[in-house]
Amino acid sequence: MDDSSTSSSRPPLSVRDQHHNHHHHHTEQNGNNTLQNRGWRRLIRNASPQLFTITMGSGIAALLFTQFPYPATWLYRLSIACFALHVILVLLLSLLSLLRYTLYPSLWTTMLHHPTESLYLGAFPVSLLSLSNLLASLCAGPWGRWAAYTAWGLWMLGSVLAVATTAHIPLLHFPSPSTAPSTPRPPPLSTVTPAHLLPAIAAIVAANTAAPIASALPPSPNHSHATSTIIAGYVLWGIGVPTSLLLLTLYFARLLLHGRLPSGAQAVIAFITIGPLNMGASGIVQLGSVAVTVFPPTTTGTGTGTGTGKSLDANTLQAVGILVALVLWGWGLVWLWWAVGNVSREALRSRRSSPQNVHLDDDDENDDDVDDGGPSGNSGRVHFNMTYWASIFPLGTLALSSGRLAQSPLLPGGMAFFRVVCAAISALVWLVFVGVGGWSIWDLWERGGRGVFVSAVVADLEGRERESEVDSERDFEGGGAGEEGNGNGKREGQGEGETETEEEARTLTNEESHEMRMRRKKGE
């Protein structure tokens, strides 16, 4: 007998058998999803670029130790310790990211086109550039030429990545005219957030790092290496700062037209707005200061070619840089005021809200693993969220720019003021860094890193998978119910035994549907 006759003679599956096969298929699917969401696989799969905001914070904290206006031996030792911590974190997070895109290569393309997670790609070159800055500032002197050239190479790599993120990441978010959306989308202006500044900040940090790199480089004929580095720094400054100002204008227009400042746990990302302004101020001051020492002699103006004339052009750059830095520093105060006001408003609103108004998960009000970025749990306890790291780097740039202005010889009257501001903000940054770092460790220990290792891309993919499962289950239950109804109509006059079989199948269907709902609830 051939296969066709065998298949034709095979009796059709009963309703119970169909539900059993459907149940077995979904059990295998849920088993695979559960495996991906447990242990080290969950950590690697959720190792998003947002993790590098941690190294942005550690890098700026270490830099503030190196330029504290009131130096001390214990501060130098702390700067070495923070530098070592920064190196370890950069290597560890880079390894996690490499494993993520090696084990789950499809996440790379999905992440690049994600409206929020792709913006944090700029955090990696910022972390790399902070590493090169610290290497040049702390190690080039004691360790010699190889440390300086290593820092120079890291700066080149970080600068290339910074320009790539600054230029290309916004391009990925431009609406494509060739693909008309099938569903209504919100206006693009209403989706602009402070996080859109992160790709542009990378280029500004590259410009800011060019000055200490040029100072640390060994002497070369006509200071060619240092001079080319300073010129590249000005170009990088021109790439990053105007782009940031354009994005700040768009964000301000969004606030005027659509309102809705960041709320809840997202309120702290408003501090990102002061980052490009203050980092731009620090960068242009440093570039002008180092240009005076490395630019070759000129015969312009009063110069005679013996070295006295070299200061004219460099001093012009330095004076213009101080003026631009003061303007950016003052504008940053406005955005700082708005950010502090936004966070204060959210804190007051959260305190006034009663525990009964706290948002809970609809499926399980006692589930302590829910992390919606805001309060959770019956006690109203706030879980850790990665956005809290967003306040460290911007505040650090304010201290950094204040310290650079305090060191400028062109501002003798304002040196004491900027020195005090630098010291106060630096102390605040260190306190916030220790507090948020301790909270992150607590989240890793107590909650398995559900607040640290979180990925918007993975959350969206899992949400679509759950919706697909629910739709498939509903379609199958509807088809099974229709077949069962037809069978009942055909066998209306048959014996009692067949009626009991149909009842048993319906009971099994209800039990399996309940089991599927419970499994989905646990998966969420």
Short mmCIF file of C-alpha atoms in Angstrom, two decimals, residues 59 62-63 66 79 83 128-140 147 151 209 212-213:
data_model
loop_
_atom_site.label_atom_id
_atom_site.label_comp_id
_atom_site.label_asym_id
_atom_site.label_seq_id
_atom_site.Cartn_x
_atom_site.Cartn_y
_atom_site.Cartn_z
CA GLY A 59 34.86 58.13 32.95
CA ALA A 62 37.67 59.85 37.06
CA LEU A 63 38.35 62.96 34.93
CA THR A 66 42.34 64.66 37.79
CA SER A 79 41.65 59.06 40.29
CA PHE A 83 40.54 54.91 36.17
CA LEU A 128 36.40 54.87 24.73
CA LEU A 129 37.39 58.53 24.44
CA SER A 130 37.26 58.96 28.22
CA LEU A 131 39.63 56.00 28.46
CA SER A 132 42.10 57.64 26.06
CA ASN A 133 41.82 60.95 27.95
CA LEU A 134 42.61 59.29 31.27
CA LEU A 135 45.46 57.31 29.72
CA ALA A 136 47.03 60.53 28.39
CA SER A 137 46.46 62.49 31.61
CA LEU A 138 47.54 59.86 34.15
CA CYS A 139 49.85 57.45 32.36
CA ALA A 140 51.69 59.32 29.58
CA ALA A 147 51.20 55.25 26.74
CA ALA A 151 46.06 57.05 23.96
CA THR A 209 39.85 64.79 24.23
CA PRO A 212 45.07 66.43 26.39
CA ILE A 213 46.14 63.96 23.69
#
